[in-house]
mmCIF file of C-alpha atoms in Angstrom:
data_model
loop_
_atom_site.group_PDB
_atom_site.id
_atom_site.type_symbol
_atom_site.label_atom_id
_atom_site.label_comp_id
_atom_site.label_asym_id
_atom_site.label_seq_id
_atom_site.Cartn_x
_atom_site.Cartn_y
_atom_site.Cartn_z
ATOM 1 C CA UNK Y 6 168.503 154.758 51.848
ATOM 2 C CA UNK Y 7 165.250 153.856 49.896
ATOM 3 C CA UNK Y 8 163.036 151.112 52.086
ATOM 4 C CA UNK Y 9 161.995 150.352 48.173
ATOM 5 C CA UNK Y 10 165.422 149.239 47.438
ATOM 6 C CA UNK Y 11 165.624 146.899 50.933
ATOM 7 C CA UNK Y 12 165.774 143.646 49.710
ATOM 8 C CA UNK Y 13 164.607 140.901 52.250
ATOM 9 C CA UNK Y 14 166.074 137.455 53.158
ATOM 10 C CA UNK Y 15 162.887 136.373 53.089
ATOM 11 C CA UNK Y 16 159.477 136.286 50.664
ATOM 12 C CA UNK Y 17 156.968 139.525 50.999
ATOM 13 C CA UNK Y 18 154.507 136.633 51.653
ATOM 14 C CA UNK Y 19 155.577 135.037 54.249
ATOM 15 C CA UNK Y 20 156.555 138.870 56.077
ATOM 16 C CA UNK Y 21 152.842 139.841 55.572
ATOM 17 C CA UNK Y 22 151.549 136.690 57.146
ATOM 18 C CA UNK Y 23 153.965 137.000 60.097
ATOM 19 C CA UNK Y 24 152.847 140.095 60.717
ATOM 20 C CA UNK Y 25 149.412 138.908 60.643
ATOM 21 C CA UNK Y 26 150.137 136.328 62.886
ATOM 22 C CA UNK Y 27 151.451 139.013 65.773
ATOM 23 C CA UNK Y 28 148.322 140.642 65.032
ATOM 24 C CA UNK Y 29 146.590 137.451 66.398
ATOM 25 C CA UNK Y 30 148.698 136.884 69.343
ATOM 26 C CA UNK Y 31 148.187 140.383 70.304
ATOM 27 C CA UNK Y 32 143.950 140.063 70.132
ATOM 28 C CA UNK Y 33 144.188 136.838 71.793
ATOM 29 C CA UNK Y 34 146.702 138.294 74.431
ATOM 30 C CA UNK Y 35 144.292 141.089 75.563
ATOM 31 C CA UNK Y 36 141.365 139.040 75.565
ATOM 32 C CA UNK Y 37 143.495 136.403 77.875
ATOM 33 C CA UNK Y 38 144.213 139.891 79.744
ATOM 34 C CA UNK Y 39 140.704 140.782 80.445
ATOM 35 C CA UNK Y 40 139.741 137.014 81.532
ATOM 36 C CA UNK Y 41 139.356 135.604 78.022
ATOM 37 C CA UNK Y 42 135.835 137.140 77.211
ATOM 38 C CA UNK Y 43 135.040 140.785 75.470
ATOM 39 C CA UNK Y 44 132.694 142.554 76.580
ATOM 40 C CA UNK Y 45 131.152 145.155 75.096
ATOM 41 C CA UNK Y 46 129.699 148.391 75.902
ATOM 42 C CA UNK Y 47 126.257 147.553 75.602
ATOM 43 C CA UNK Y 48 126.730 144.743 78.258
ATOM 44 C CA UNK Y 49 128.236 147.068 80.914
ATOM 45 C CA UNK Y 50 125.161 149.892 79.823
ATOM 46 C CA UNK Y 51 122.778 146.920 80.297
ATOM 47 C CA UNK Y 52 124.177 146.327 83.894
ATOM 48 C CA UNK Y 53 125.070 149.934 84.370
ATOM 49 C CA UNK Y 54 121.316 151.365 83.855
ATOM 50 C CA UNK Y 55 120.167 149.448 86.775
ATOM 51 C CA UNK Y 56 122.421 150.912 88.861
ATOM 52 C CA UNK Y 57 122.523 154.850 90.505
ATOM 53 C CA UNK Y 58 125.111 157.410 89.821
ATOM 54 C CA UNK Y 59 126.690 157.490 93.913
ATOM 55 C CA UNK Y 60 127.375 161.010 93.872
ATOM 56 C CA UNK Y 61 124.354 162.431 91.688
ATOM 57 C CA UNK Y 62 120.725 162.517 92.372
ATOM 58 C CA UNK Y 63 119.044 160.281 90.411
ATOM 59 C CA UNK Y 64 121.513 159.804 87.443
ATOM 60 C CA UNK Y 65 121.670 156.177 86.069
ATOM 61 C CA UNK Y 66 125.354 154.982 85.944
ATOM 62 C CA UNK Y 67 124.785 154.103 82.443
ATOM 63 C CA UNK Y 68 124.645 157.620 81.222
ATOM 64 C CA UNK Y 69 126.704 159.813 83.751
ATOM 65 C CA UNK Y 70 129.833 161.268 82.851
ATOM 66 C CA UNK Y 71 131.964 161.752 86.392
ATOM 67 C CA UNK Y 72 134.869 160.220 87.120
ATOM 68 C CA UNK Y 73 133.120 158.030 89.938
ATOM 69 C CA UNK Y 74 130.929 156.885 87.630
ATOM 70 C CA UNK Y 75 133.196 155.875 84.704
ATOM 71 C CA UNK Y 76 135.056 153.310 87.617
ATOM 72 C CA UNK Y 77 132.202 152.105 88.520
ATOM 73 C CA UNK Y 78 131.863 150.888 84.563
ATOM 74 C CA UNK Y 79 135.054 149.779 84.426
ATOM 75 C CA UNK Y 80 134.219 147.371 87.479
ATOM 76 C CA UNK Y 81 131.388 146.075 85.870
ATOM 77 C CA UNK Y 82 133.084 145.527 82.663
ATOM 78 C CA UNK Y 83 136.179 143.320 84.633
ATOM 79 C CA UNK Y 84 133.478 141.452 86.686
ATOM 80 C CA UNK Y 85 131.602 140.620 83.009
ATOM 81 C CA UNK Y 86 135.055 139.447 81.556
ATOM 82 C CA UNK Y 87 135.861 137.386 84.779
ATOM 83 C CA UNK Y 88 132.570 135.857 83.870
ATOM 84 C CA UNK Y 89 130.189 136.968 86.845
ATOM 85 C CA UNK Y 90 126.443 137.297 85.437
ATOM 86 C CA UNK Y 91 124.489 140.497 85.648
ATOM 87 C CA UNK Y 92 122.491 139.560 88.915
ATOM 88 C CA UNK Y 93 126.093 138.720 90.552
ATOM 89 C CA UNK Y 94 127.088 141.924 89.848
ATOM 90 C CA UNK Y 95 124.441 143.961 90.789
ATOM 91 C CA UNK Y 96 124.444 141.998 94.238
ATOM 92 C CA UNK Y 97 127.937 143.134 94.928
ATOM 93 C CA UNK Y 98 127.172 146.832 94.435
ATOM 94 C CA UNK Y 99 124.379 146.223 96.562
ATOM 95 C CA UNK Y 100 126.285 145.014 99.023
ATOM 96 C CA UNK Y 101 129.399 147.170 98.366
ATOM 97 C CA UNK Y 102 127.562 150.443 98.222
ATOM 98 C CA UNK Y 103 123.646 149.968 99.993
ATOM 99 C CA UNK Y 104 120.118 149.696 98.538
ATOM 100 C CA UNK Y 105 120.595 153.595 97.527
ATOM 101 C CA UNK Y 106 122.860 152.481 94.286
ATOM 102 C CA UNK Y 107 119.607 150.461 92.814
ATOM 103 C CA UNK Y 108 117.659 152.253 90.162
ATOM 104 C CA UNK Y 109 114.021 150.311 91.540
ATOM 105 C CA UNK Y 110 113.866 149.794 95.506
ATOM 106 C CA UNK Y 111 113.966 146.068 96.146
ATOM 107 C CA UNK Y 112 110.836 144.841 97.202
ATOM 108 C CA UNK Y 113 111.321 143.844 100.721
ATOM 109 C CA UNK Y 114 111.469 145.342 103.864
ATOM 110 C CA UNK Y 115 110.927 148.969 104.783
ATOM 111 C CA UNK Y 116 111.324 149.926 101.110
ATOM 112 C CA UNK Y 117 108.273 147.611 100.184
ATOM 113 C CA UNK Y 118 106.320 150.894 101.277
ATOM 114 C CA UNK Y 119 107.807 152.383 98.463
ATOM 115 C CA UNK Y 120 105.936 150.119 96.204
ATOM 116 C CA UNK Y 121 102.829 149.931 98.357
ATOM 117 C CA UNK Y 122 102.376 153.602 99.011
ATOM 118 C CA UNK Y 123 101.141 155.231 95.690
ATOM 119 C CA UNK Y 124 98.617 151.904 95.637
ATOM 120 C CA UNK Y 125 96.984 152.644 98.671
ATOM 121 C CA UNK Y 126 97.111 156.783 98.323
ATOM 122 C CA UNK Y 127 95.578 156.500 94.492
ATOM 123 C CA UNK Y 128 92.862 153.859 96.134
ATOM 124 C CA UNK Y 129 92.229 156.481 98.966
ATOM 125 C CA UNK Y 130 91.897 159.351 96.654
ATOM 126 C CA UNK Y 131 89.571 157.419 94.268
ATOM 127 C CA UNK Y 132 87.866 157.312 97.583
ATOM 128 C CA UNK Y 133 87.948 160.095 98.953
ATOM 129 C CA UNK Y 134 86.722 161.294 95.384
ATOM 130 C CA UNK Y 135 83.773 158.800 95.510
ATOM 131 C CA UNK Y 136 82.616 160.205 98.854
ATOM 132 C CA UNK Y 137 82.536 164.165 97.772
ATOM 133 C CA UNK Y 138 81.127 163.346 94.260
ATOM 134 C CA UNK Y 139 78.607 161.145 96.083
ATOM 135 C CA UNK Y 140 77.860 164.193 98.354
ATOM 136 C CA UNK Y 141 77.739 166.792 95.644
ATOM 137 C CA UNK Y 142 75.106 165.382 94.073
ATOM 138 C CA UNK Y 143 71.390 166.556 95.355
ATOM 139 C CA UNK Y 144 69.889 163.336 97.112
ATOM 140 C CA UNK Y 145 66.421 162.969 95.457
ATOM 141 C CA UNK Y 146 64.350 160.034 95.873
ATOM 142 C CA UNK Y 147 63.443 158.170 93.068
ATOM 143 C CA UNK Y 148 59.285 158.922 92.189
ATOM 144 C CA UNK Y 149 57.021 156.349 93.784
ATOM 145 C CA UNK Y 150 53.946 155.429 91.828
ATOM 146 C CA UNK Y 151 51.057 155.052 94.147
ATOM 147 C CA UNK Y 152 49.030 152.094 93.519
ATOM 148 C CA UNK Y 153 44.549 152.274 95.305
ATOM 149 C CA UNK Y 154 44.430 149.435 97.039
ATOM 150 C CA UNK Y 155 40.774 148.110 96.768
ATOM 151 C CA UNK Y 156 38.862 148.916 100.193
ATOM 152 C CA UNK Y 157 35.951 147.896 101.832
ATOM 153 C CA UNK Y 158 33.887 150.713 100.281
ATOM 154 C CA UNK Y 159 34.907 150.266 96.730
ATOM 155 C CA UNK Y 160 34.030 146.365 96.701
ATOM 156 C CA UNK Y 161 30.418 147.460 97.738
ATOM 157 C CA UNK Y 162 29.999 149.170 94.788
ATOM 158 C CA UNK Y 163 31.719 146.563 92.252
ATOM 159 C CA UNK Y 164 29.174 144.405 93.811
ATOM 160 C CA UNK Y 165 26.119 146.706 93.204
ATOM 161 C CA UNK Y 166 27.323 147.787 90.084
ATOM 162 C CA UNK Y 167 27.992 144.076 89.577
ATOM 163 C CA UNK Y 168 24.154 143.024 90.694
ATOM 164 C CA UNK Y 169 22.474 145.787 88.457
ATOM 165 C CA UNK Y 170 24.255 144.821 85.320
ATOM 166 C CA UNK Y 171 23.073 141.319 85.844
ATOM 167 C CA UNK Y 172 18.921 142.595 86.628
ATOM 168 C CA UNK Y 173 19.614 144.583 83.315
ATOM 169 C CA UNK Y 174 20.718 141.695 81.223
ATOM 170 C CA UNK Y 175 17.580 139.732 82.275
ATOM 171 C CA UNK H 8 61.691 146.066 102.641
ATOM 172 C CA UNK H 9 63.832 143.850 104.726
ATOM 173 C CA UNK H 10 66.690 144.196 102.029
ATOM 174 C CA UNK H 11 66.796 147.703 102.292
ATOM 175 C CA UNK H 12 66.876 147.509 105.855
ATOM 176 C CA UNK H 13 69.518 144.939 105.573
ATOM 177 C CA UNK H 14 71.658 146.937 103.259
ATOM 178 C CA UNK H 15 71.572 150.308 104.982
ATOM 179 C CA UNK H 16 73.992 149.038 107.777
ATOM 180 C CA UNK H 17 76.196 147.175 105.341
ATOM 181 C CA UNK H 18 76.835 150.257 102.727
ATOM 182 C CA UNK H 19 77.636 152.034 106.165
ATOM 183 C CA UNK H 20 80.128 149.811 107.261
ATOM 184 C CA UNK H 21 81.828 149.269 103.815
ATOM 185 C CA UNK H 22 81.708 153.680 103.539
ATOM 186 C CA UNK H 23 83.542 153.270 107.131
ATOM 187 C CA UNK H 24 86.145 151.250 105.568
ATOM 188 C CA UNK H 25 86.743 153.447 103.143
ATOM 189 C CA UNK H 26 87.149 156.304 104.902
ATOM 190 C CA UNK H 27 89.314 154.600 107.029
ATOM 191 C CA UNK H 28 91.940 153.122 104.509
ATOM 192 C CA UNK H 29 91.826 156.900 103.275
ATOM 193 C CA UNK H 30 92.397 158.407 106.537
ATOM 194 C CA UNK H 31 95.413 155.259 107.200
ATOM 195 C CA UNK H 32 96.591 156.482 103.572
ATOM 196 C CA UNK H 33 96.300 159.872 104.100
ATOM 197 C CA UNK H 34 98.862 159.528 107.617
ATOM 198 C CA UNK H 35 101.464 157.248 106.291
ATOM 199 C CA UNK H 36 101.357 159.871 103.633
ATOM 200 C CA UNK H 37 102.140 162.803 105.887
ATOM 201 C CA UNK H 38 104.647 160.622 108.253
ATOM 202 C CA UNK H 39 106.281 159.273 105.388
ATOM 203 C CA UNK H 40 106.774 162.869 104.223
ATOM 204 C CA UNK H 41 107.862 163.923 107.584
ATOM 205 C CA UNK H 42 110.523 161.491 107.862
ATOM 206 C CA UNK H 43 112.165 162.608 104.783
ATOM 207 C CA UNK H 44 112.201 166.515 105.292
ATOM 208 C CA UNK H 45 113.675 165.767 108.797
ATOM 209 C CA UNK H 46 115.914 163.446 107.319
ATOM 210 C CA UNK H 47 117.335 165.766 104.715
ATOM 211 C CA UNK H 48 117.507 168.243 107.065
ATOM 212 C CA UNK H 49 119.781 166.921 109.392
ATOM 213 C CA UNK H 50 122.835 168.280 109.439
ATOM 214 C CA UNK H 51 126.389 166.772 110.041
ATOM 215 C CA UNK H 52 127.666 166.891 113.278
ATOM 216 C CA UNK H 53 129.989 169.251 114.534
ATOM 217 C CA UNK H 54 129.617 169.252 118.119
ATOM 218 C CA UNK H 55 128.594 166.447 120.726
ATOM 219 C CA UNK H 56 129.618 162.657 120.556
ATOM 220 C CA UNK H 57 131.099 161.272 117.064
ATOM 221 C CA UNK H 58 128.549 158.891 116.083
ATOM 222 C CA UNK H 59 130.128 155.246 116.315
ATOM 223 C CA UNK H 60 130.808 153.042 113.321
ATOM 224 C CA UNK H 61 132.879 149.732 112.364
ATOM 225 C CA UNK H 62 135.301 150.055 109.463
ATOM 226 C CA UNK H 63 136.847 147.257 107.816
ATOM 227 C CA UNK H 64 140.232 147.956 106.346
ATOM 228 C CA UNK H 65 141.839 147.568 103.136
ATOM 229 C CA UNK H 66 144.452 144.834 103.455
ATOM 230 C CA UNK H 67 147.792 145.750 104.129
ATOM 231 C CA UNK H 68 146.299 149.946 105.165
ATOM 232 C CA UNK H 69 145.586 148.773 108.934
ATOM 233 C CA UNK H 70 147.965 151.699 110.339
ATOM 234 C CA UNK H 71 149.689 149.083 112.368
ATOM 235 C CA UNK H 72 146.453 148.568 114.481
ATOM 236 C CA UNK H 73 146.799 145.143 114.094
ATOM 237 C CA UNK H 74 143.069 144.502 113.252
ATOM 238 C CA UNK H 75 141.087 143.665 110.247
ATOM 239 C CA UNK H 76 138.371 146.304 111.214
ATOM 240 C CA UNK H 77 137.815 148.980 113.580
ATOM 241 C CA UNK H 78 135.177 150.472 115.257
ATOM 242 C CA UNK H 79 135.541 154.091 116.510
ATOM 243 C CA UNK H 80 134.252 153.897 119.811
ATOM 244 C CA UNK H 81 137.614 151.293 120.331
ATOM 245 C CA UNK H 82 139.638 154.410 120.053
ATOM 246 C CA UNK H 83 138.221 156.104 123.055
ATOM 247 C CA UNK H 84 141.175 158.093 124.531
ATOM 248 C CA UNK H 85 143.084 158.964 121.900
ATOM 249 C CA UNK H 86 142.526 161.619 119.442
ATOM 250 C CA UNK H 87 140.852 160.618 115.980
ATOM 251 C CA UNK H 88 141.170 162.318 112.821
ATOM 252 C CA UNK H 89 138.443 160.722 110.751
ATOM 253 C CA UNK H 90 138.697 161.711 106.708
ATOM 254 C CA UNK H 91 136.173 161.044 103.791
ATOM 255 C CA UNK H 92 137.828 160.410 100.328
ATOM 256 C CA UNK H 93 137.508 158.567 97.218
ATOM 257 C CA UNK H 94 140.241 157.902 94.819
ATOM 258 C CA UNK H 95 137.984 159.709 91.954
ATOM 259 C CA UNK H 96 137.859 162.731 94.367
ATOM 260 C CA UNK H 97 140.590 165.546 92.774
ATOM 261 C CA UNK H 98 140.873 167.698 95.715
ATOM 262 C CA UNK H 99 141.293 164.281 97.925
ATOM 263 C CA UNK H 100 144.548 164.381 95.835
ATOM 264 C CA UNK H 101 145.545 167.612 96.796
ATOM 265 C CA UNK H 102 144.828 166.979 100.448
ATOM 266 C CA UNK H 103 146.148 163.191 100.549
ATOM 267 C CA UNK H 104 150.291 164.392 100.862
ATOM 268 C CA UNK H 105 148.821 166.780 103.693
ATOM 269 C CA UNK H 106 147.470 164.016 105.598
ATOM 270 C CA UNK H 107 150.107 161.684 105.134
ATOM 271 C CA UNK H 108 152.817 164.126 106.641
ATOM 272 C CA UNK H 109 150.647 165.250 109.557
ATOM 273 C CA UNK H 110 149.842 160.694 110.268
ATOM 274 C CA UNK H 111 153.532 160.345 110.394
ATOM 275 C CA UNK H 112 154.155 163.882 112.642
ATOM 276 C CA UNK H 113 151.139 162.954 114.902
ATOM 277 C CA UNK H 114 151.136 159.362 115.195
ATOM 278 C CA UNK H 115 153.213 158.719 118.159
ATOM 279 C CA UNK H 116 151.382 162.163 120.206
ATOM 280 C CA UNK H 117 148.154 159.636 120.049
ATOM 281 C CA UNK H 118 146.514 160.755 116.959
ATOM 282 C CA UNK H 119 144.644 157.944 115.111
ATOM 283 C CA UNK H 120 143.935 158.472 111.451
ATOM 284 C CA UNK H 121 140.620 156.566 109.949
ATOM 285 C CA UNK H 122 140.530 156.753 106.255
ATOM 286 C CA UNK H 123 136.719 156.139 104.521
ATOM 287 C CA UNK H 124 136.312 155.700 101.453
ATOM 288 C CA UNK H 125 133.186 156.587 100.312
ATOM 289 C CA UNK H 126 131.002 155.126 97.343
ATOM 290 C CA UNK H 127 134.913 154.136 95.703
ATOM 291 C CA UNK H 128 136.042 150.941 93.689
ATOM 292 C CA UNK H 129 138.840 148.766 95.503
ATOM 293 C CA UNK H 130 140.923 148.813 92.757
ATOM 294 C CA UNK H 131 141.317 152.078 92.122
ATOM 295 C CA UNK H 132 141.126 152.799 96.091
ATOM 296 C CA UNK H 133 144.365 150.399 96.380
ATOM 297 C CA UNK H 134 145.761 152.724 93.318
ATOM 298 C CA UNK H 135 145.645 155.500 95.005
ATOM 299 C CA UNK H 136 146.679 154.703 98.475
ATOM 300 C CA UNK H 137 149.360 152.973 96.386
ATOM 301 C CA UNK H 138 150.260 156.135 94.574
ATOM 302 C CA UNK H 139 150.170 158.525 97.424
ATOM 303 C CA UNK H 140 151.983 155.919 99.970
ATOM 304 C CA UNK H 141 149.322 156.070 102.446
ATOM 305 C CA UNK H 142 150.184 154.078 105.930
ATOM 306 C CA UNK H 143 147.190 155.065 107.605
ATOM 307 C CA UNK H 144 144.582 152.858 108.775
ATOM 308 C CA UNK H 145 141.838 152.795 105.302
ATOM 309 C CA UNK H 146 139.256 151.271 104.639
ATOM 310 C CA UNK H 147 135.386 151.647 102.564
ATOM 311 C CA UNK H 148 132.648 152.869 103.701
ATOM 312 C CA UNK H 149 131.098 149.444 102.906
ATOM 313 C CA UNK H 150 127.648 149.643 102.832
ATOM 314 C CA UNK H 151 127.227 153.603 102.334
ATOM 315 C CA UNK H 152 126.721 153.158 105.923
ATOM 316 C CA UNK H 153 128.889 155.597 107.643
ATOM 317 C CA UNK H 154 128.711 158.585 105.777
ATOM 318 C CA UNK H 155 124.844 159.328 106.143
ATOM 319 C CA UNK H 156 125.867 158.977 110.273
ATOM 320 C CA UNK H 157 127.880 162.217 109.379
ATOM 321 C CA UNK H 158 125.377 163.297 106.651
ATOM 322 C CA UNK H 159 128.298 164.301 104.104
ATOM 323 C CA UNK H 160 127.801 166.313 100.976
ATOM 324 C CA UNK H 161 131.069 164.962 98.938
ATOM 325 C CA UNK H 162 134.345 164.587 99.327
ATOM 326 C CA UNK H 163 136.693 165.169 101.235
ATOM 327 C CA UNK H 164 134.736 165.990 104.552
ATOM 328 C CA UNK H 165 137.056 165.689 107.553
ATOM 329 C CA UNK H 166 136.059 165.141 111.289
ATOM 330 C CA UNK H 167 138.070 165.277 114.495
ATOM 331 C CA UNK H 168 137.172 163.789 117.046
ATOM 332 C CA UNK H 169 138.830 164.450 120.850
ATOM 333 C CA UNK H 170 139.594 161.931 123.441
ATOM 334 C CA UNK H 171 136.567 161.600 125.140
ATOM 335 C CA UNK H 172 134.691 160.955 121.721
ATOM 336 C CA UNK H 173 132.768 164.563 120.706
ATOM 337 C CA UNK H 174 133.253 166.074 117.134
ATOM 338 C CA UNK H 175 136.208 168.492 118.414
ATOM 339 C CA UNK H 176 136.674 170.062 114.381
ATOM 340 C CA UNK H 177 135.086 169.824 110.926
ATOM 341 C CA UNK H 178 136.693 170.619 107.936
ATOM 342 C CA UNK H 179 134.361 170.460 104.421
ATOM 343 C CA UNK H 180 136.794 171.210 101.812
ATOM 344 C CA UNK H 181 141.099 169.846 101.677
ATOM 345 C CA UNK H 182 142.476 170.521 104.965
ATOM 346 C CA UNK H 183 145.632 172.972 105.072
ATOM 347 C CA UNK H 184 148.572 171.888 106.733
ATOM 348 C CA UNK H 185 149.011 174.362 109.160
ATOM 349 C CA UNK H 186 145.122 174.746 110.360
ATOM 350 C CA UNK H 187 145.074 171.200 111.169
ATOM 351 C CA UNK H 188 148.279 170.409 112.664
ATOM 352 C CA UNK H 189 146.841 173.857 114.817
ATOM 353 C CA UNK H 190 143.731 172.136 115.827
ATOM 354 C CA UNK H 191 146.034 168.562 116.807
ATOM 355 C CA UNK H 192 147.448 170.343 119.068
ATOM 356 C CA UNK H 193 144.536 171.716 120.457
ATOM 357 C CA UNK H 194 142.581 168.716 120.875
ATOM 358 C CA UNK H 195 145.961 167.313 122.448
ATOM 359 C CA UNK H 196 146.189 169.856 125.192
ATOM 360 C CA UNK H 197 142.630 169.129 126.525
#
């Protein structure tokens, strides 16, 4: 039997635009599935990267590839469809999981040392810098120009000098 | 001359400063490194007292305990097999029918079973316990709180811990049947 030869109760048209129309229904039913928003993978990266691999040192969730990591994206991706905003869902892995899951230490607490630390040890080694240049550098005192200060004796012979040049000029 | 006179004890005062924000900086420095060698070496325990922790369970995975949460110290006289998974763990699988034969064996010789589930999603925690029909008392290591206490590399890690509360047995790979239901009955006949 030859599907070309089926001949249908009803128009090609109206088959095609049926079909569409399932299409449609299924979309819109997987959306509705996921909590009526799609989300793509650039919004779960854009959460993801803030957030640590838990079982790797130093990996951001965004771009590891274990198993952990992938459910960890797939949580993201239902809280962003359920309509929870970025900062909601990094609180709850915070929570969930501990500080250790956030790519930056939050500033507060014990882990504001984190942020504190290199501050104060690169203002201590500028320092400590300051002080050994400071010392490696020969101490000479600047040149001082001595200035005669008129005396007594000198004044006795402006005035005679003085007294002579006047008897001269006479 | 009497501002050079009055700067000399200034510039010395302001070069003691210095020298002691470098010195404070140079400390907290060395202490801060200090504190993290010693705290990556530390090693889990495998003798002495269990250290103590509060788990909240999984609803519905409370082992018939009857409580919401559980805190280790509670179970003080009875023999406690505490075991570190996570449903993305593939030798957790392999271990997981293990375990739940040796719950349902031991249970009633006063052997409690704690389930942790470390750095794990609930949904696919629920999954699993679904999928392996786990009645044991489960629940997540909320708070990656627990497992630096036992300073665990991955997963599974298993502890047991004996009546009067000291790490009795540690197991850092999938427990075998018959080497742990060996070591229940040790514990047991202390």
């Amino acid at each position: 039997m030859k599907i070309s030869s089926l001949k249908l109760p009803i128009p090609r048209g109206a088959v095609v635009l049926l079909m569409v129309v399932l299409a449609s229904l299924l979309i819109v039913g997987a959306v509705a599935a996921q909590g009526g928003k799609v989300v793509t993978d650039d919004q779960v990266n854009a959460v993801a990267k803030q957030l640590n691999c838990p079982v790797c040192e130093n990996v951001p969730l965004d771009v590891c590839e274990t198993q952990a990591c992938a459910q960890w994206r797939d949580l993201i991706r239902q809280k962003l469809a359920a309509g929870d905003k970025p900062e909601q869902i990094i609180a709850y892995f915070r929570a969930t999981y501990g500080d250790r899951v956030l790519q930056s230490p939050p500033r507060e607490g014990f882990t504001t040392l984190v942020w504190i630390l290199p501050v104060v040890g690169l203002i201590a080694g500028v320092a400590i810098l300051a002080v050994v240049l400071r010392r490696m550098v020969p101490q000479t005192a600047p040149a001082k120009v001595e200035t005669v200060q008129p005396s007594a004796s000198t004044d006795e012979y402006r005035e005679r000098l003085e007294r002579e040049l006047k008897e001269l000029e006479k | 001359m009497t501002s050079d006179a009055a700067s000399a004890p200034a510039k010395k005062s302001f070069s003691m400063v210095w020298r002691a924000v470098a010195l404070l900086a140079v400390v907290g420095l060395v202490v801060a490194l200090g504190f993290g060698l010693s705290a990556s070496n530390a090693s889990r325990p495998t003798s002495g007292p269990a250290p103590d922790f509060t788990i909240p369970l999984y609803a519905g995975y409370d082992g018939g305990l009857g409580k919401p949460q559980v805190r280790l110290a509670d179970l003080r006289g009875q023999v406690v097999f505490v075991n570190f998974w996570a449903s993305w763990c593939v030798p957790c699988r392999d271990e997981q029918p293990v375990l739940e034969k040796l719950w349902r064996q031991y249970r009633n010789q006063g052997v409690v079973f704690l389930g942790v589930d470390y750095v794990d999603t609930e949904p696919a925690a629920l999954q699993y316990l679904k999928d392996f029909d786990v009645t044991y008392p489960n629940g997540p290591d909320l708070g990656t709180k627990i497992s630096p206490k036992y300073h665990i590399t991955g997963v599974p890690e298993s502890f047991l811990v004996d009546r009067q509360g000291n790490v009795a047995w540690v197991k850092i790979s999938p427990v075998v049947e018959a080497e742990l239901a060996a070591e229940f009955d040790k514990v047991l006949a202390k």
